[in-house]
């Protein structure tokens, strides 16, 4: 008989144990190791010893042990119990209740973060946020539940009238009943749809069902953070003006300036005068790094970073770890931009960028362009279909331009009026002397040092 071992304090595990006691599973033996009394009816084997004592636990860890739970209310007991189990068995599966991410390095360990679970549940209840199945499958948003509001373009549509090439409507919840959709099933206002598919497409469908366009910096957050280092930034006035214009035109609820290494000059005086209800200016007179400023923002807000090329280069790894988009400013006035573009090839996942690209093009009234360059792989039908679908949803033309011989990077380099939109992927932050031989244009982003560039995190 397989055994499930629970090392716990009853004050932490009481509710879990009560639920566990309701299950009738003759194939499993549940062994509860704790020093407290269990004051409810159960069929567990209760071992009243110190659950962190490796010598005593050894008697209950054997080849029949399938799973171990560690349910404590402090890091010390959790660590002692974890070390005790791992000393006895290196490969038994362990479930740890802890906010300490160090256990993530153990491939045979599942970490349950209470704070994260509570936060996710609170976020899911927000009316304008998609409800994502975080504990099923990959947990990255490939299963999503969406409420259909009154007035949605999906209300009163039949399933067979909705293109579902990149996702599927798997279930409909209506009046506390489950409906398995058929081609002639009609979607009604106030239905809940369960969507399954590519997370990036599902985010697009969420916006489409909700009728939301022009929402940037959503879904990344609702704040804009400008990081300024007065010791190295060369064009602070452009940073300030870019942020003010984007804040005024976007859906951001607040604009936050962080100034490190402040010096008394006209830029500092201009920043001090900007303070108002939706604009916050933090002048860091103490010795603090840009890295700490980014972490401070991430701990309190989410949204978009705006920074200079100097700051971006020095702190690229920190910006990447934030999982937020970054706008690196160029040399010209932000208001003079006329186009936002991404470069595609057969090897690049440009589908992940187009919804953000089009959303920004609407906000700033820019032309939207995809520049395709790949001699070995012509434009695929799937990509054309994706572009058409996105264009229809946003009611904005995404122009597809195929380059046969001319490198589109050169067009961007000599046209500062275009924002270059690209995926913020891990290989970008790595130093590689051979990157200039690569056909992955995102690796060559530094060629466009003087251009505006928007780095979008890729799931």
Short mmCIF file of C-alpha atoms in Angstrom, two decimals:
data_model
loop_
_atom_site.label_atom_id
_atom_site.label_comp_id
_atom_site.label_asym_id
_atom_site.label_seq_id
_atom_site.Cartn_x
_atom_site.Cartn_y
_atom_site.Cartn_z
CA UNK A 1 0.00 0.00 0.00
CA UNK A 2 1.32 3.41 -0.98
CA UNK A 3 1.87 5.89 1.84
CA UNK A 4 1.27 9.65 2.05
CA UNK A 5 3.33 11.31 4.79
CA UNK A 6 2.21 14.64 6.27
CA UNK A 7 4.67 16.50 8.51
CA UNK A 8 2.78 19.38 10.04
CA UNK A 9 1.57 21.65 12.77
CA UNK A 10 -2.16 21.21 13.28
CA UNK A 11 -2.73 24.97 13.45
CA UNK A 12 -1.53 25.16 9.84
CA UNK A 13 -2.85 21.87 8.44
CA UNK A 14 -6.13 21.50 10.36
CA UNK A 15 -8.46 22.41 7.47
CA UNK A 16 -6.45 20.32 5.02
CA UNK A 17 -6.56 17.30 7.35
CA UNK A 18 -10.31 17.64 7.85
CA UNK A 19 -10.85 17.62 4.09
CA UNK A 20 -8.44 14.71 3.71
CA UNK A 21 -10.40 12.74 6.31
CA UNK A 22 -13.46 12.83 4.04
CA UNK A 23 -11.71 10.90 1.25
CA UNK A 24 -12.13 7.13 1.16
CA UNK A 25 -9.07 5.70 -0.57
CA UNK A 26 -8.22 2.12 0.32
CA UNK A 27 -5.07 2.22 -1.84
CA UNK A 28 -3.33 4.84 0.31
CA UNK A 29 -2.22 4.98 3.92
CA UNK A 30 -2.05 8.48 5.41
CA UNK A 31 0.56 9.01 8.13
CA UNK A 32 0.34 12.30 10.02
CA UNK A 33 3.46 13.24 11.98
CA UNK A 34 2.90 16.09 14.42
CA UNK A 35 3.23 16.76 18.12
CA UNK A 36 -0.30 18.18 18.45
CA UNK A 37 -3.56 16.37 19.12
CA UNK A 38 -5.97 15.81 16.21
CA UNK A 39 -9.42 16.65 17.58
CA UNK A 40 -11.70 15.21 14.89
CA UNK A 41 -12.68 11.79 13.61
CA UNK A 42 -10.18 10.33 11.15
CA UNK A 43 -8.59 7.12 9.95
CA UNK A 44 -5.04 8.48 9.78
CA UNK A 45 -2.05 6.90 11.42
CA UNK A 46 -1.09 9.66 13.85
CA UNK A 47 2.57 9.62 14.96
CA UNK A 48 3.05 12.05 17.85
CA UNK A 49 6.74 12.88 17.47
CA UNK A 50 8.84 15.86 16.37
CA UNK A 51 8.25 16.07 12.58
CA UNK A 52 11.67 17.69 12.04
CA UNK A 53 13.65 14.84 13.66
CA UNK A 54 15.46 12.92 10.89
CA UNK A 55 16.38 9.95 13.10
CA UNK A 56 12.76 9.31 14.09
CA UNK A 57 11.34 9.99 10.62
CA UNK A 58 13.59 7.34 9.10
CA UNK A 59 11.20 4.62 10.28
CA UNK A 60 8.38 6.03 8.13
CA UNK A 61 10.27 6.76 4.90
CA UNK A 62 10.58 3.68 2.70
CA UNK A 63 10.01 2.45 -0.83
CA UNK A 64 6.21 2.60 -0.39
CA UNK A 65 6.28 6.34 0.31
CA UNK A 66 4.63 8.19 -2.60
CA UNK A 67 4.34 11.77 -1.37
CA UNK A 68 5.37 14.01 1.55
CA UNK A 69 3.63 17.20 2.68
CA UNK A 70 5.48 19.82 4.76
CA UNK A 71 2.93 22.14 6.40
CA UNK A 72 4.49 24.48 8.95
CA UNK A 73 4.11 28.11 9.95
CA UNK A 74 7.79 29.09 10.01
CA UNK A 75 10.81 28.74 7.73
CA UNK A 76 12.99 27.00 10.31
CA UNK A 77 10.66 24.03 10.87
CA UNK A 78 10.06 23.77 7.12
CA UNK A 79 13.79 23.72 6.38
CA UNK A 80 14.54 21.15 9.12
CA UNK A 81 11.76 18.84 7.94
CA UNK A 82 12.79 19.25 4.30
CA UNK A 83 16.44 18.48 5.07
CA UNK A 84 15.40 15.46 7.14
CA UNK A 85 13.35 13.98 4.29
CA UNK A 86 16.00 14.72 1.67
CA UNK A 87 18.68 13.14 3.89
CA UNK A 88 16.65 9.94 3.92
CA UNK A 89 15.32 9.98 0.33
CA UNK A 90 16.71 12.20 -2.47
CA UNK A 91 13.90 11.57 -4.95
CA UNK A 92 10.62 11.27 -3.05
CA UNK A 93 8.13 13.93 -4.13
CA UNK A 94 7.65 16.71 -1.56
CA UNK A 95 4.95 19.40 -1.38
CA UNK A 96 6.18 22.42 0.61
CA UNK A 97 3.99 25.20 2.00
CA UNK A 98 6.37 28.15 1.88
CA UNK A 99 7.04 31.54 0.31
CA UNK A 100 10.74 30.70 0.04
CA UNK A 101 11.65 30.17 -3.62
CA UNK A 102 14.83 28.20 -2.84
CA UNK A 103 12.80 24.98 -2.94
CA UNK A 104 12.07 25.58 -6.64
CA UNK A 105 15.57 24.26 -7.44
CA UNK A 106 14.43 20.77 -6.35
CA UNK A 107 12.81 19.08 -9.37
CA UNK A 108 11.03 16.63 -7.04
CA UNK A 109 9.49 19.43 -4.97
CA UNK A 110 6.22 21.34 -5.49
CA UNK A 111 6.16 24.77 -3.84
CA UNK A 112 2.83 26.13 -2.57
CA UNK A 113 3.14 29.89 -2.06
CA UNK A 114 0.22 31.08 0.07
CA UNK A 115 0.77 34.77 -0.65
CA UNK A 116 0.93 34.16 -4.40
CA UNK A 117 -2.20 31.97 -4.37
CA UNK A 118 -4.14 34.60 -2.41
CA UNK A 119 -2.95 37.37 -4.73
CA UNK A 120 -3.85 35.36 -7.83
CA UNK A 121 -7.33 34.69 -6.48
CA UNK A 122 -7.89 38.37 -5.67
CA UNK A 123 -6.64 39.36 -9.14
CA UNK A 124 -8.93 36.80 -10.81
CA UNK A 125 -11.98 38.46 -9.20
CA UNK A 126 -11.20 41.84 -10.78
CA UNK A 127 -13.82 42.57 -13.49
CA UNK A 128 -11.30 43.53 -16.19
CA UNK A 129 -8.79 40.73 -15.66
CA UNK A 130 -8.93 37.28 -17.28
CA UNK A 131 -9.41 34.35 -14.92
CA UNK A 132 -6.57 31.93 -15.64
CA UNK A 133 -6.28 28.29 -14.58
CA UNK A 134 -2.96 28.57 -12.77
CA UNK A 135 -2.83 25.09 -11.25
CA UNK A 136 -3.82 23.10 -14.35
CA UNK A 137 -1.59 22.21 -17.30
CA UNK A 138 1.26 24.65 -17.83
CA UNK A 139 -0.39 27.34 -15.71
CA UNK A 140 0.69 30.12 -18.10
CA UNK A 141 -2.75 31.15 -19.29
CA UNK A 142 -3.57 28.42 -21.81
CA UNK A 143 -6.90 27.89 -19.99
CA UNK A 144 -8.92 31.05 -19.41
CA UNK A 145 -12.42 31.89 -18.21
CA UNK A 146 -14.02 35.04 -19.64
CA UNK A 147 -17.29 36.77 -18.76
CA UNK A 148 -19.32 38.00 -21.77
CA UNK A 149 -20.66 41.48 -20.92
CA UNK A 150 -23.81 43.04 -22.34
CA UNK A 151 -22.92 44.70 -25.62
CA UNK A 152 -20.01 42.37 -26.41
CA UNK A 153 -19.58 41.52 -30.08
CA UNK A 154 -19.65 37.87 -28.99
CA UNK A 155 -23.09 38.13 -27.38
CA UNK A 156 -25.76 36.37 -29.50
CA UNK A 157 -23.15 34.85 -31.83
CA UNK A 158 -23.28 31.16 -32.72
CA UNK A 159 -20.19 29.03 -32.17
CA UNK A 160 -19.90 28.16 -35.89
CA UNK A 161 -19.71 31.89 -36.70
CA UNK A 162 -16.53 32.35 -34.66
CA UNK A 163 -13.11 31.50 -36.12
CA UNK A 164 -11.25 29.28 -33.66
CA UNK A 165 -8.05 28.32 -35.49
CA UNK A 166 -5.71 29.16 -32.61
CA UNK A 167 -7.99 28.43 -29.66
CA UNK A 168 -11.25 26.67 -28.76
CA UNK A 169 -14.33 27.56 -26.74
CA UNK A 170 -14.36 24.45 -24.57
CA UNK A 171 -17.23 25.17 -22.15
CA UNK A 172 -20.00 27.67 -21.51
CA UNK A 173 -21.31 28.35 -17.99
CA UNK A 174 -24.86 29.73 -17.97
CA UNK A 175 -27.16 30.06 -14.95
CA UNK A 176 -24.97 27.68 -12.93
CA UNK A 177 -25.17 25.03 -15.65
CA UNK A 178 -22.47 23.60 -17.91
CA UNK A 179 -23.04 23.71 -21.67
CA UNK A 180 -20.83 21.70 -24.02
CA UNK A 181 -20.77 23.97 -27.08
CA UNK A 182 -21.96 22.68 -30.44
CA UNK A 183 -21.73 24.50 -33.79
CA UNK A 184 -25.26 25.90 -33.39
CA UNK A 185 -24.85 26.88 -29.71
CA UNK A 186 -25.54 30.58 -29.20
CA UNK A 187 -23.44 32.66 -26.82
CA UNK A 188 -25.51 34.98 -24.64
CA UNK A 189 -24.65 38.04 -22.59
CA UNK A 190 -23.59 37.09 -19.01
CA UNK A 191 -22.25 33.72 -20.17
CA UNK A 192 -18.86 32.55 -18.87
CA UNK A 193 -16.67 31.06 -21.62
CA UNK A 194 -13.82 28.65 -20.94
CA UNK A 195 -11.18 29.18 -23.64
CA UNK A 196 -8.29 26.80 -24.35
CA UNK A 197 -5.32 27.59 -26.59
CA UNK A 198 -2.21 29.69 -27.06
CA UNK A 199 -1.95 32.16 -24.12
CA UNK A 200 -1.12 35.12 -26.38
CA UNK A 201 -4.17 34.46 -28.55
CA UNK A 202 -6.35 34.04 -25.46
CA UNK A 203 -5.24 37.45 -24.17
CA UNK A 204 -6.30 38.90 -27.51
CA UNK A 205 -9.65 37.10 -27.34
CA UNK A 206 -10.21 38.35 -23.80
CA UNK A 207 -9.81 41.93 -25.01
CA UNK A 208 -12.02 41.24 -28.00
CA UNK A 209 -14.84 39.70 -25.93
CA UNK A 210 -14.62 42.59 -23.47
CA UNK A 211 -14.49 45.11 -26.31
CA UNK A 212 -11.20 46.53 -25.06
CA UNK A 213 -8.70 48.21 -27.39
CA UNK A 214 -6.32 51.04 -26.69
CA UNK A 215 -5.63 49.64 -23.22
CA UNK A 216 -1.81 49.75 -23.19
CA UNK A 217 0.08 49.36 -20.81
CA UNK A 218 -2.54 46.74 -19.92
CA UNK A 219 -2.29 43.70 -19.71
CA UNK A 220 1.17 44.35 -18.20
CA UNK A 221 -0.15 46.78 -15.60
CA UNK A 222 -1.50 50.30 -15.26
CA UNK A 223 1.60 52.34 -14.38
CA UNK A 224 4.46 53.95 -16.28
CA UNK A 225 7.85 54.10 -14.57
CA UNK A 226 10.61 56.40 -15.83
CA UNK A 227 14.12 55.61 -14.58
CA UNK A 228 16.56 58.55 -14.76
CA UNK A 229 20.22 58.56 -13.76
CA UNK A 230 21.42 62.16 -13.94
CA UNK A 231 25.04 61.04 -13.87
CA UNK A 232 24.88 59.19 -17.21
CA UNK A 233 21.63 60.12 -19.02
CA UNK A 234 22.30 62.48 -21.90
CA UNK A 235 18.78 63.57 -22.92
CA UNK A 236 16.67 63.79 -19.77
CA UNK A 237 14.29 66.33 -21.27
CA UNK A 238 13.33 63.84 -23.98
CA UNK A 239 12.75 61.15 -21.34
CA UNK A 240 10.41 63.44 -19.44
CA UNK A 241 8.48 64.59 -22.52
CA UNK A 242 8.13 61.04 -23.86
CA UNK A 243 6.70 59.85 -20.55
CA UNK A 244 4.28 62.77 -20.24
CA UNK A 245 2.92 62.26 -23.75
CA UNK A 246 2.52 58.50 -23.38
CA UNK A 247 0.87 58.92 -19.99
CA UNK A 248 -1.58 61.44 -21.45
CA UNK A 249 -2.54 59.22 -24.39
CA UNK A 250 -2.37 55.73 -22.86
CA UNK A 251 -4.54 53.96 -20.31
CA UNK A 252 -1.98 54.38 -17.51
CA UNK A 253 -3.35 55.44 -14.12
CA UNK A 254 -0.08 56.85 -12.80
CA UNK A 255 3.29 58.08 -14.01
CA UNK A 256 6.21 57.57 -11.65
CA UNK A 257 9.65 59.16 -12.07
CA UNK A 258 12.61 57.70 -10.20
CA UNK A 259 15.68 59.97 -10.21
CA UNK A 260 19.02 58.63 -8.99
CA UNK A 261 22.23 60.65 -8.66
CA UNK A 262 20.30 63.95 -8.79
CA UNK A 263 22.10 67.15 -9.69
CA UNK A 264 20.77 70.67 -9.48
CA UNK A 265 19.82 71.66 -13.04
CA UNK A 266 16.80 72.66 -15.13
CA UNK A 267 15.74 69.02 -15.58
CA UNK A 268 15.50 68.48 -11.82
CA UNK A 269 13.50 71.69 -11.43
CA UNK A 270 11.16 70.59 -14.21
CA UNK A 271 10.59 67.24 -12.51
CA UNK A 272 9.82 68.86 -9.15
CA UNK A 273 7.10 70.96 -10.77
CA UNK A 274 5.42 67.88 -12.30
CA UNK A 275 4.12 66.45 -9.01
CA UNK A 276 0.35 66.04 -9.01
CA UNK A 277 -2.29 63.38 -8.29
CA UNK A 278 -1.34 61.00 -11.12
CA UNK A 279 2.35 61.94 -11.41
CA UNK A 280 4.79 60.91 -8.68
CA UNK A 281 8.43 62.02 -8.55
CA UNK A 282 10.87 60.08 -6.35
CA UNK A 283 14.22 61.88 -6.09
CA UNK A 284 16.73 59.47 -4.56
CA UNK A 285 19.27 61.63 -2.74
CA UNK A 286 20.67 58.58 -0.98
CA UNK A 287 23.14 56.24 -2.70
CA UNK A 288 20.89 53.78 -4.55
CA UNK A 289 21.35 51.76 -7.73
CA UNK A 290 19.05 51.61 -10.74
CA UNK A 291 18.67 47.91 -10.02
CA UNK A 292 17.15 48.70 -6.59
CA UNK A 293 14.88 51.32 -8.11
CA UNK A 294 13.50 48.79 -10.61
CA UNK A 295 12.92 46.28 -7.82
CA UNK A 296 11.19 48.95 -5.71
CA UNK A 297 8.79 49.72 -8.54
CA UNK A 298 8.12 46.02 -9.21
CA UNK A 299 7.28 45.41 -5.56
CA UNK A 300 4.56 48.08 -5.61
CA UNK A 301 3.33 48.45 -9.19
CA UNK A 302 3.35 46.92 -12.66
CA UNK A 303 3.27 48.36 -16.14
CA UNK A 304 5.83 49.90 -18.50
CA UNK A 305 9.40 51.13 -17.99
CA UNK A 306 10.75 54.09 -19.96
CA UNK A 307 14.48 54.58 -19.96
CA UNK A 308 17.50 55.74 -21.94
CA UNK A 309 19.82 53.52 -23.96
CA UNK A 310 22.55 54.06 -21.33
CA UNK A 311 20.36 52.84 -18.46
CA UNK A 312 18.92 50.00 -20.51
CA UNK A 313 22.33 48.62 -21.51
CA UNK A 314 23.69 48.70 -17.96
CA UNK A 315 20.62 47.10 -16.38
CA UNK A 316 19.20 44.92 -19.13
CA UNK A 317 19.15 41.76 -16.99
CA UNK A 318 17.20 43.52 -14.24
CA UNK A 319 14.65 44.85 -16.72
CA UNK A 320 14.31 41.38 -18.22
CA UNK A 321 13.67 39.83 -14.80
CA UNK A 322 10.86 42.33 -14.17
CA UNK A 323 8.76 40.67 -16.94
CA UNK A 324 7.49 44.11 -17.93
CA UNK A 325 7.79 45.93 -21.27
CA UNK A 326 10.53 48.54 -21.65
CA UNK A 327 10.50 51.56 -23.95
CA UNK A 328 14.05 52.69 -24.76
CA UNK A 329 13.89 56.24 -26.07
CA UNK A 330 15.49 57.45 -29.28
CA UNK A 331 17.08 60.73 -30.29
CA UNK A 332 14.12 62.57 -31.83
CA UNK A 333 11.02 64.06 -30.24
CA UNK A 334 8.56 61.26 -29.34
CA UNK A 335 5.66 63.28 -30.79
CA UNK A 336 7.26 63.12 -34.25
CA UNK A 337 7.04 59.32 -34.53
CA UNK A 338 4.80 58.09 -37.35
CA UNK A 339 5.12 54.28 -37.40
CA UNK A 340 5.52 51.29 -35.12
CA UNK A 341 7.01 48.16 -36.69
CA UNK A 342 8.30 44.70 -35.90
CA UNK A 343 10.57 42.50 -37.98
CA UNK A 344 9.45 38.98 -38.77
CA UNK A 345 11.01 35.89 -40.24
CA UNK A 346 10.20 32.19 -40.35
CA UNK A 347 12.10 31.73 -37.08
CA UNK A 348 10.62 34.60 -35.06
CA UNK A 349 7.42 34.48 -32.98
CA UNK A 350 6.09 37.84 -34.13
CA UNK A 351 2.52 36.72 -33.38
CA UNK A 352 3.29 37.52 -29.74
CA UNK A 353 3.98 41.17 -30.58
CA UNK A 354 1.24 42.20 -32.98
CA UNK A 355 -1.59 42.79 -30.49
CA UNK A 356 0.59 45.16 -28.43
CA UNK A 357 1.93 46.79 -31.59
CA UNK A 358 -1.59 47.48 -32.89
CA UNK A 359 -2.86 48.64 -29.50
CA UNK A 360 -0.07 51.24 -29.30
CA UNK A 361 -0.63 52.28 -32.91
CA UNK A 362 -4.23 53.16 -31.99
CA UNK A 363 -3.23 55.08 -28.86
CA UNK A 364 -0.56 57.15 -30.63
CA UNK A 365 -2.21 57.26 -34.07
CA UNK A 366 0.76 55.53 -35.73
CA UNK A 367 1.01 53.40 -38.83
CA UNK A 368 1.52 49.71 -38.02
CA UNK A 369 3.91 47.59 -40.05
CA UNK A 370 5.36 44.09 -40.06
CA UNK A 371 8.64 43.89 -41.98
CA UNK A 372 9.24 40.30 -43.14
CA UNK A 373 12.70 39.18 -44.21
CA UNK A 374 13.57 35.51 -44.68
CA UNK A 375 14.99 34.21 -47.96
CA UNK A 376 14.60 30.57 -46.87
CA UNK A 377 10.99 30.84 -45.63
CA UNK A 378 8.35 32.86 -47.49
CA UNK A 379 5.44 34.39 -45.62
CA UNK A 380 3.20 31.57 -44.39
CA UNK A 381 -0.58 31.40 -44.77
CA UNK A 382 -0.84 31.16 -40.98
CA UNK A 383 0.99 34.45 -40.54
CA UNK A 384 -1.18 36.18 -43.14
CA UNK A 385 -4.30 34.83 -41.43
CA UNK A 386 -3.02 36.01 -38.07
CA UNK A 387 -2.35 39.52 -39.41
CA UNK A 388 -5.81 39.69 -40.97
CA UNK A 389 -7.47 38.56 -37.75
CA UNK A 390 -5.58 41.11 -35.67
CA UNK A 391 -6.30 43.90 -38.16
CA UNK A 392 -10.02 43.13 -38.10
CA UNK A 393 -10.16 43.04 -34.31
CA UNK A 394 -8.37 46.35 -33.82
CA UNK A 395 -9.99 47.88 -36.91
CA UNK A 396 -6.48 48.99 -37.84
CA UNK A 397 -4.43 47.92 -40.84
CA UNK A 398 -1.26 46.00 -40.02
CA UNK A 399 0.77 46.39 -43.18
CA UNK A 400 2.84 43.35 -44.18
CA UNK A 401 5.95 44.27 -46.17
CA UNK A 402 8.11 41.43 -47.50
CA UNK A 403 11.79 42.21 -48.08
CA UNK A 404 13.56 40.11 -50.70
CA UNK A 405 17.11 41.42 -50.46
CA UNK A 406 17.31 44.64 -48.45
CA UNK A 407 17.77 44.11 -44.71
CA UNK A 408 14.86 45.84 -42.90
CA UNK A 409 17.20 46.76 -40.03
CA UNK A 410 18.85 49.26 -42.35
CA UNK A 411 15.52 50.92 -43.09
CA UNK A 412 14.86 51.23 -39.38
CA UNK A 413 18.38 52.48 -38.63
CA UNK A 414 18.07 55.38 -41.06
CA UNK A 415 14.46 56.18 -40.16
CA UNK A 416 14.29 57.46 -36.56
CA UNK A 417 10.54 58.08 -36.90
CA UNK A 418 9.75 54.37 -36.48
CA UNK A 419 9.43 52.57 -33.13
CA UNK A 420 11.01 49.13 -33.35
CA UNK A 421 8.87 46.61 -31.44
CA UNK A 422 10.61 43.34 -30.51
CA UNK A 423 10.35 40.42 -28.13
CA UNK A 424 12.22 40.77 -24.84
CA UNK A 425 13.69 37.25 -24.75
CA UNK A 426 16.48 35.83 -22.61
CA UNK A 427 19.05 35.56 -25.41
CA UNK A 428 18.98 39.36 -25.75
CA UNK A 429 20.67 39.84 -22.38
CA UNK A 430 23.52 37.45 -23.16
CA UNK A 431 26.85 38.72 -24.48
CA UNK A 432 27.66 36.88 -27.70
CA UNK A 433 30.36 38.01 -30.13
CA UNK A 434 28.80 35.89 -32.89
CA UNK A 435 25.37 37.53 -32.68
CA UNK A 436 26.08 39.71 -35.72
CA UNK A 437 26.16 36.52 -37.81
CA UNK A 438 22.68 35.57 -36.60
CA UNK A 439 19.49 35.92 -38.64
CA UNK A 440 17.53 36.53 -35.42
CA UNK A 441 16.93 40.28 -35.62
CA UNK A 442 16.17 40.61 -31.91
CA UNK A 443 19.82 39.73 -31.17
CA UNK A 444 20.89 42.71 -33.27
CA UNK A 445 18.79 45.29 -31.40
CA UNK A 446 21.90 47.38 -30.53
CA UNK A 447 22.27 48.36 -34.20
CA UNK A 448 19.25 50.59 -33.56
CA UNK A 449 20.79 52.33 -30.56
CA UNK A 450 19.44 55.74 -31.56
CA UNK A 451 15.93 54.51 -32.37
CA UNK A 452 12.95 54.16 -30.10
CA UNK A 453 12.62 50.47 -29.21
CA UNK A 454 9.81 48.75 -27.32
CA UNK A 455 10.82 45.44 -25.70
CA UNK A 456 7.81 43.18 -25.07
CA UNK A 457 8.19 40.24 -22.65
CA UNK A 458 7.45 36.90 -24.30
CA UNK A 459 5.74 34.11 -22.33
#
